[in-house]
XYZ file of C-alpha atoms in Angstrom:
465
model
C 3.764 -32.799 -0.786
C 4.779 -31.022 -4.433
C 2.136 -28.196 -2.720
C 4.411 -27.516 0.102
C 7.721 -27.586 -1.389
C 10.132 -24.410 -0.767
C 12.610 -22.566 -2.135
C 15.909 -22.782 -0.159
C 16.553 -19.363 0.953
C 20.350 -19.717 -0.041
C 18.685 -20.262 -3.617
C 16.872 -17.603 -3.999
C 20.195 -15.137 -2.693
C 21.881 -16.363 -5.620
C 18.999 -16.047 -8.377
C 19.071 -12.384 -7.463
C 22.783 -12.308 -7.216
C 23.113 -13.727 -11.241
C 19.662 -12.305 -12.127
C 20.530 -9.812 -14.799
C 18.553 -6.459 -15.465
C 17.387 -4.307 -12.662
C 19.525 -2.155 -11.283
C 20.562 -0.844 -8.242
C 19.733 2.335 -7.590
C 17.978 2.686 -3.858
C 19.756 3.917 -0.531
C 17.778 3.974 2.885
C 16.540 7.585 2.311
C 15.353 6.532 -0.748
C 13.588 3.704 1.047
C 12.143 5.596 2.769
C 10.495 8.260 0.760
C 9.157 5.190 -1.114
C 7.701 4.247 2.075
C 5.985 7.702 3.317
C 5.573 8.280 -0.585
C 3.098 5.268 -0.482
C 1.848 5.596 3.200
C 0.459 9.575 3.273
C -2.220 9.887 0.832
C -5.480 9.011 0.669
C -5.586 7.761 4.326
C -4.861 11.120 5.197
C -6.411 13.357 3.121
C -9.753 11.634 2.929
C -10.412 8.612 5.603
C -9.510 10.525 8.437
C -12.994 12.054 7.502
C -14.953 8.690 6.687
C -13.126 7.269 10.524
C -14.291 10.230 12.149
C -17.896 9.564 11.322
C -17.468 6.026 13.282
C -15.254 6.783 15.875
C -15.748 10.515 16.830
C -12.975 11.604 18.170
C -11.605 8.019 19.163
C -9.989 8.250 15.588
C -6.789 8.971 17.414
C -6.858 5.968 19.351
C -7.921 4.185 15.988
C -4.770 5.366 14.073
C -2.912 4.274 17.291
C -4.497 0.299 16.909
C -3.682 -0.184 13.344
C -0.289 1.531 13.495
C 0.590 -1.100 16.589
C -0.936 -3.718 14.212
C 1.532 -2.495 11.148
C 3.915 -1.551 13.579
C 4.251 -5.802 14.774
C 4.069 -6.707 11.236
C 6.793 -3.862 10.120
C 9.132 -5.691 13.111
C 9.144 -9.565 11.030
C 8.824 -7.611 7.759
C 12.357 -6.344 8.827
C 13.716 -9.600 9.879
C 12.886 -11.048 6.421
C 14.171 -8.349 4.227
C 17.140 -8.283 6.042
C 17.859 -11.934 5.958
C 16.332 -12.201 2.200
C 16.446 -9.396 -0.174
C 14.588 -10.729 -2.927
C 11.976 -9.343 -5.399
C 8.652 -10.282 -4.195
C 8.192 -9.390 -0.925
C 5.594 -11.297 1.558
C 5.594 -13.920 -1.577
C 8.955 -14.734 -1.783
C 9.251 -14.572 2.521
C 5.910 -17.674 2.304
C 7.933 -19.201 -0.537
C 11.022 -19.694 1.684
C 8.991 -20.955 4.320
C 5.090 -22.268 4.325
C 5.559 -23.842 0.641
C 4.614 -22.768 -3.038
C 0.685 -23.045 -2.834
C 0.647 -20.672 0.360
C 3.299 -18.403 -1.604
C 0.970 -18.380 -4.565
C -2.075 -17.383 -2.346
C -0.200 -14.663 -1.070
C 0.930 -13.319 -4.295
C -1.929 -13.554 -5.703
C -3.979 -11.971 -2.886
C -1.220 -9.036 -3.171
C -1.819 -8.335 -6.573
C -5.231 -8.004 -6.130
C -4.836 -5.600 -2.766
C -2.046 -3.069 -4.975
C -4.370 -3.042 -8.085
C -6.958 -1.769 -6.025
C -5.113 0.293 -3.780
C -3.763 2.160 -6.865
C -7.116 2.349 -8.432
C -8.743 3.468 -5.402
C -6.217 6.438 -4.880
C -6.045 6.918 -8.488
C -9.922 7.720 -7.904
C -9.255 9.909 -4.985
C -6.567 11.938 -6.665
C -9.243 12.435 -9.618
C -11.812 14.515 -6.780
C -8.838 16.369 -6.077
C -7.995 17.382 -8.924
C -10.894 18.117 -10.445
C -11.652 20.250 -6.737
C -7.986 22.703 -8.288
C -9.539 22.961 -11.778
C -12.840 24.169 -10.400
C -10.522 26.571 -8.437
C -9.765 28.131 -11.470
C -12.854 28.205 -13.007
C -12.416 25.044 -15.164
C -15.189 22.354 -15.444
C -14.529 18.403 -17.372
C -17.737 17.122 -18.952
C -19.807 15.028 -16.363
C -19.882 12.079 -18.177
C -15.863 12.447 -17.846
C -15.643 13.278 -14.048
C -16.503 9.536 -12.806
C -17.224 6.206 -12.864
C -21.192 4.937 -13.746
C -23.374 5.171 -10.874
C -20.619 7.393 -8.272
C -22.830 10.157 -8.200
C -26.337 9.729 -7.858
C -28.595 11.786 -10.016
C -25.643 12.490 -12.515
C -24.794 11.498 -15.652
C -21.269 9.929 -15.139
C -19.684 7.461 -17.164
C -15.720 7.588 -16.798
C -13.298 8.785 -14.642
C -10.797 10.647 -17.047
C -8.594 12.146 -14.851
C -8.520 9.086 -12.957
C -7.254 7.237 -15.941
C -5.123 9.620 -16.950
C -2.803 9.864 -13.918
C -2.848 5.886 -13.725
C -1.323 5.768 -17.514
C 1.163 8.906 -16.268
C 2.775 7.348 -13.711
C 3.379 3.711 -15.090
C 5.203 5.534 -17.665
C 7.285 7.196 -15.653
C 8.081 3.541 -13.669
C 8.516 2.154 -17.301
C 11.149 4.611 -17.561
C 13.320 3.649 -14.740
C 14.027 3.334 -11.313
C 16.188 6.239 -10.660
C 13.892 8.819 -12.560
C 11.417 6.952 -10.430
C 12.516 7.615 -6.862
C 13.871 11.480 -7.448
C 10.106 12.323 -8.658
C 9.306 10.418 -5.334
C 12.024 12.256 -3.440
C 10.857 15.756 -4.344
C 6.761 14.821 -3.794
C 6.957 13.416 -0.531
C 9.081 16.413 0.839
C 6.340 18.388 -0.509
C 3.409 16.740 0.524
C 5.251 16.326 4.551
C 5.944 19.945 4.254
C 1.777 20.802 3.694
C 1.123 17.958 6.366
C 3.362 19.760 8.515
C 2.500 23.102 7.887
C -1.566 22.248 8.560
C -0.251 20.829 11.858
C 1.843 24.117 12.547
C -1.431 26.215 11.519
C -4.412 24.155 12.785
C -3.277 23.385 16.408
C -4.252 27.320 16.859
C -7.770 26.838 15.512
C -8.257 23.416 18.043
C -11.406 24.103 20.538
C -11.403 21.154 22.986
C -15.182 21.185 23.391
C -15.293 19.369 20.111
C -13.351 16.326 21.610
C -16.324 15.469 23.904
C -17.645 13.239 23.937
C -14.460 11.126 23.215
C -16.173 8.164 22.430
C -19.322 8.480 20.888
C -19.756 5.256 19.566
C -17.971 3.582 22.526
C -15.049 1.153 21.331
C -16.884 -0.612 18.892
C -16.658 2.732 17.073
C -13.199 3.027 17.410
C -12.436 -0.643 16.199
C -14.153 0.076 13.295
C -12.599 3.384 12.867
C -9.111 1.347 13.164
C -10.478 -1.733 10.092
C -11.405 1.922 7.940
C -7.966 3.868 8.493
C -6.181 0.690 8.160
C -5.571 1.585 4.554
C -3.804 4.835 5.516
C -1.052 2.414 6.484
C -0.880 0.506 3.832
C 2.269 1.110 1.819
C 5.242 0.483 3.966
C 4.949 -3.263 2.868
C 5.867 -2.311 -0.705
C 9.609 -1.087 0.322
C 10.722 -4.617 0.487
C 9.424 -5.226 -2.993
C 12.498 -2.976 -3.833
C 14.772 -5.391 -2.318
C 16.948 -6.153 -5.199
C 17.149 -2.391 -6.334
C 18.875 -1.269 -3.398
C 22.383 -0.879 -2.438
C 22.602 -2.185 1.127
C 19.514 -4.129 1.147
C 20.456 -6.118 4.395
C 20.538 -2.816 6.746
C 18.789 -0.593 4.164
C 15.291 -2.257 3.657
C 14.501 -2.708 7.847
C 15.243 1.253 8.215
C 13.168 2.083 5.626
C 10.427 -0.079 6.753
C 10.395 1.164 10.202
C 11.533 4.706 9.956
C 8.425 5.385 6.953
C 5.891 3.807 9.436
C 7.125 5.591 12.701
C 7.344 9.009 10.887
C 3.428 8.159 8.884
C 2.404 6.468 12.506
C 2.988 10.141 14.421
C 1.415 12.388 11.507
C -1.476 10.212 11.419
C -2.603 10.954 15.018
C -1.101 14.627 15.531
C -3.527 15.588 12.682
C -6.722 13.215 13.379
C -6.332 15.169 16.870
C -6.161 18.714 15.056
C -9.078 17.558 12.657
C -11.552 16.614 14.830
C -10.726 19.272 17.758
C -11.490 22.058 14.986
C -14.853 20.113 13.422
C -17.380 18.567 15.479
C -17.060 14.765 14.185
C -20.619 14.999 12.701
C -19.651 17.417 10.133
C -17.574 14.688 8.105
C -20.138 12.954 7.167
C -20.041 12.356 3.132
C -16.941 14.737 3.092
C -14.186 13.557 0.621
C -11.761 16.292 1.337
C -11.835 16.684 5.449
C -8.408 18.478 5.441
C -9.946 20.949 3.410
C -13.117 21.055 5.136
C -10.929 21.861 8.697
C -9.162 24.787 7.052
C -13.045 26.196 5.936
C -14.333 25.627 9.469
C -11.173 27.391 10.603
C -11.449 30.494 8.076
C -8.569 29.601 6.580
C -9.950 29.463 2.810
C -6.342 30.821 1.841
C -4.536 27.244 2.537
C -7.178 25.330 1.382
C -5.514 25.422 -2.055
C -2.016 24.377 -0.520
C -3.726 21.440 0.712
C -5.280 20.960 -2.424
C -1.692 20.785 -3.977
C -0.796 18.223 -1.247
C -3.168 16.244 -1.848
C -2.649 15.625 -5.353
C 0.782 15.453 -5.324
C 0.801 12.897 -2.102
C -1.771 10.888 -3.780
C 0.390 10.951 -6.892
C 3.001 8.756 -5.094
C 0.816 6.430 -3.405
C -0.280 5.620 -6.873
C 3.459 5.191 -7.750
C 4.621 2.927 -5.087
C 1.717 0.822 -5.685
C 2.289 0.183 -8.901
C 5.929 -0.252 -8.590
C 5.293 -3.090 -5.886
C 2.754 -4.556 -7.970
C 5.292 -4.924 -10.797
C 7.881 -6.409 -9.083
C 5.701 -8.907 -7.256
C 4.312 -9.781 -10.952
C 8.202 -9.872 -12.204
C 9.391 -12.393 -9.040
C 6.355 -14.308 -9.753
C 7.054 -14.389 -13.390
C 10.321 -15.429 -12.999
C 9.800 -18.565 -10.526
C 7.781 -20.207 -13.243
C 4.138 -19.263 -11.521
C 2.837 -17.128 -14.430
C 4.431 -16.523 -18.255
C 7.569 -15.381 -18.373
C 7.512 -12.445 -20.526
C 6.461 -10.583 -16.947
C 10.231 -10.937 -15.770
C 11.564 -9.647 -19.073
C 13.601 -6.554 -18.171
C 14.248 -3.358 -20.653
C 18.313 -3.656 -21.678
C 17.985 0.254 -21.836
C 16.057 1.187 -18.725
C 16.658 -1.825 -16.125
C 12.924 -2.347 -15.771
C 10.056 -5.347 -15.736
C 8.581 -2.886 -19.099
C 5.914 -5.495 -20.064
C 4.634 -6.482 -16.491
C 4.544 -2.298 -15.927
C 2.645 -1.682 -19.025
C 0.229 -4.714 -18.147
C -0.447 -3.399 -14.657
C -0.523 0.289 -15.642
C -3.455 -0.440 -17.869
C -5.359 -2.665 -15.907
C -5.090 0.026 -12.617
C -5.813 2.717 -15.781
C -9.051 1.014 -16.586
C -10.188 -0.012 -13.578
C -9.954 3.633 -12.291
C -11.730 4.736 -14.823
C -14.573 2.418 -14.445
C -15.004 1.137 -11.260
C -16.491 3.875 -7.944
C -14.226 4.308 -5.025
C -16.776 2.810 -2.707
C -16.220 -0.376 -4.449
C -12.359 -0.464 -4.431
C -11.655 0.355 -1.080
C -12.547 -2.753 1.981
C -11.177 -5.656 -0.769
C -7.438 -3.417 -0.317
C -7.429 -3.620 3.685
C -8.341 -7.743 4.011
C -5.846 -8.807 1.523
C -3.227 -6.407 3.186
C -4.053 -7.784 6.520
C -4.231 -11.003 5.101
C -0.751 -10.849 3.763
C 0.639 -9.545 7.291
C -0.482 -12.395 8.878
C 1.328 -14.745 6.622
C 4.607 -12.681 6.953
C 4.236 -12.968 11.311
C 3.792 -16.844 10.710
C 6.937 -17.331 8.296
C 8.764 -15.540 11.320
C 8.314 -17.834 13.732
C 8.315 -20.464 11.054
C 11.538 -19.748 9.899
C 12.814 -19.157 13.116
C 12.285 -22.650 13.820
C 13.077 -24.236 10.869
C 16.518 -22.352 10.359
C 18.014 -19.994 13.084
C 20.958 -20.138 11.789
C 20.361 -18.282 8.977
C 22.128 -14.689 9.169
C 19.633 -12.085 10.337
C 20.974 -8.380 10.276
C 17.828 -7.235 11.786
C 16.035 -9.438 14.440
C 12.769 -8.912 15.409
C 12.602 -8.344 19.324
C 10.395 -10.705 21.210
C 10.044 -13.843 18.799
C 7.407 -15.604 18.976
C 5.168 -12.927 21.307
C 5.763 -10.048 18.790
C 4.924 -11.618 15.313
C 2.351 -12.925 17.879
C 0.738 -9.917 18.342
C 0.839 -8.947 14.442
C -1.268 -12.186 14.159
C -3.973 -11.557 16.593
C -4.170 -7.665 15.997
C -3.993 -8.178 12.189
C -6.580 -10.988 13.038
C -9.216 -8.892 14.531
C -9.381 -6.474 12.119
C -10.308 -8.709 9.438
C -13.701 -9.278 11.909
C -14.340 -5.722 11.651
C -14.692 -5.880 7.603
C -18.171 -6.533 5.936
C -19.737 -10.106 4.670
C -19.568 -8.770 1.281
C -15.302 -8.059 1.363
C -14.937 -11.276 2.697
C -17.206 -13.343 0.189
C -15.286 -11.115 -2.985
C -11.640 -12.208 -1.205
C -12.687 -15.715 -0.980
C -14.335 -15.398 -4.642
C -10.625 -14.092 -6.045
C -8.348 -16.285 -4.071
C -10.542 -19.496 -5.566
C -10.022 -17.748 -8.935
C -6.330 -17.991 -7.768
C -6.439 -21.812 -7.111
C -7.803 -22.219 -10.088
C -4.716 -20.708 -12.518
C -2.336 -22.339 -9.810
C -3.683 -25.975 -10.648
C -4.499 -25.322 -14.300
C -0.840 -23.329 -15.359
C 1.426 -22.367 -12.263
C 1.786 -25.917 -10.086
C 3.140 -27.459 -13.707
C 5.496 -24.650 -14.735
C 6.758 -23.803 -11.512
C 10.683 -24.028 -11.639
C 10.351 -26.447 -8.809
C 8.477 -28.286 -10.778
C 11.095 -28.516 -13.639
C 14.825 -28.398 -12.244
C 17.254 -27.196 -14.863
């Protein structure tokens, strides 16, 4: 039974009530910037290419499955933060309400899907980048430009600038919080503004004859179009990692869940409908830069750079939300007794987990530099839709089990709606490869191992002051 026992939820309100060190510093806005800051980035600025290959121009309807499958699991993510605003997000929510072992799994299974996720876009930013030095005539060594085997027939070794950035921006979260978010602030309105001027521009260049046939691949395409772009949405999750950072975090934390997704959710299909209405679907094939490629097919070489610029600035915040959730789900983790403690240690001078930063930072650093793209990205969508699963079950769990506890935000339609995230969320995992799912089962039994060997004994639970 010790593998089932829960945190009271009252208890965990007043560890982050006495809990000394991080600071609170967030508003809704600020919410959510973190949550389009980690949402528009590589999903749109390079898998709207790779789904177009499967779907044709079903990657609209595509965008529309997984944003109804985030869109269910954004509704109980918004009930939770609401009711718990707590460091830890889907970890502490399965602590409060399936029992420590699950919470573990989940915690674990998230660190693995934001170290990846950060990697991955840290990779993407690097092809990017590199595309705006070429622009001006400036070349890195190929050994330096990317991981061992990434490009075939060249001699690659390590992704530099993909390192680089990594190490950049978990300095700036090592910093602080508030420096943090008004970096964030200023990105995102960038990046939205080249999102929204591409919108503005291509709809002009859009020849309908390039939407037909809709479905090419029939709906098997576009189901597999929706398990690809999946991990454009990922990202809105990590706002309620902020939850003891922010002001109001009972009516703060559900707007900036839902109001990120619903603004990402719209931009998503608007420009998958541009993109593939100016370039015949075939065309994407092995193209890492299909906004880019759009503007080219539209003779529009002049914006190309702007885009350029967007890209690398909106894949500069992915990389920073990413991170930050990651450190905060190490820090709650750290501080229930599940790993060492010197990962909830907080900075006196700049209100942040420094050590658990520094620790991430390097891994994602490393593993950017090291490890392709290709190999990074399918492990990030099944642990996300993993962990959104879990999060719809502790709904109607908790509803159950206490609905009495005060709920600022309800989710509509309990239990049909978290439901629906289950079964959606569900399905998608089916569309993922034999590989992704024996590598998820390979890390969470790496996870069962460290809970039995260090975390079950140490837990807090375990040892009552």
């Amino acid at each position: 039974m010790s593998l089932m026992r829960k945190k009271s939820v009252q208890g965990m309100l007043a560890t982050a009530q006495t809990s000394r060190g991080l600071r609170k510093e967030l508003s809704a806005f600020d919410l959510t910037m973190l949550g389009i800051g980690a949402i528009i980035g590589t999903g749109i600025f390079v898998l709207t290419g790779t789904g177009a290959t499967v779907a044709g121009p079903g990657l609209v309807l595509s965008f529309v499955i997984s944003a109804f499958a985030c869109g269910f699991a954004a509704l109980c993510y918004a009930e939770f933060a609401s009711m718990l605003p707590v460091s830890g997000s889907t970890y502490t929510y399965a602590y409060a309400t399936l029992g420590e072992m699950i919470a573990w799994i989940i915690g674990w299974d998230l660190l693995l899907e934001y170290l990846l996720a950060s990697s991955a876009v840290s990779v993407g930013w690097s092809g990017y980048f590199q595309s705006l030095l070429s622009g001006f005539g400036v070349t890195l060594p190929e050994y330096l430009t990317a991981a061992a085997g990434s490009l075939p027939g060249k001699q690659t070794l390590f992704n530099l600038p993909a390192f680089c950035v990594a190490l950049m921006i978990t300095a700036l979260l090592a910093f602080g919080i508030k420096e943090s978010k008004r970096v964030n602030n200023v990105v995102v309105l960038i990046k939205v503004g080249v999102v929204l001027l591409f919108i503005g521009i291509g709809v002009w260049h859009v020849k309908p004859v390039n939407w037909q046939p809709a479905l090419p691949f029939g709906f098997s395409g576009v189901f597999h179009g929706a398990a690809i772009v999946f991990f454009s949405f990922i990202g809105f999750d990590a706002v309620t990692c902020a939850a003891e950072e922010v002001k109001n975090p009972a009516k703060d934390i559900p707007r900036g869940v839902i109001w990120s997704l619903g603004v990402c959710s719209l931009l998503y299909v608007v420009v998958a409908a541009i993109m593939t209405g100016i370039v015949p679907y075939m065309q994407f094939a092995g193209v890492d830069h299909p906004v880019s490629l759009a503007l080219q097919v539209a003779k529009l070489d002049w914006f190309a750079g702007f885009v350029d610029l967007g890209a690398i600035l909106g894949m500069m915040t992915v990389i920073l939300v990413m991170t930050y959730g990651q450190t905060r789900i190490l820090f709650a983790m750290s501080r229930d007794g599940l790993l060492p403690k010197i990962f909830s240690e907080v900075n006196p001078k700049y209100g942040t987990p420094y050590k658990a930063t520094w620790l991430i930072g390097s891994i994602i650093a490393l593993l950017a530099g090291f490890v392709p793209l290709h190999t990074l990205a399918e492990l990030v969508n099944i642990g996300t839709l993993a962990a959104f699963t879990l999060i719809a079950l502790s709904v109607i769990v908790l509803r159950k089990r206490e609905p009495n506890l005060p709920r600022k935000f309800v989710c509509p339609g309990v239990p049909y709606i978290p439901t629906l995230a289950i079964l959606c969320c569900g399905f998608l995992m089916t569309q993922l490869s034999l590989l992704t799912w024996l590598c998820f089962m390979a890390w969470l039994l790496i996870g069962l191992v460290v809970y039995f060997g260090y975390s079950r004994r140490n837990s807090l639970l375990n040892n009552p002051a």
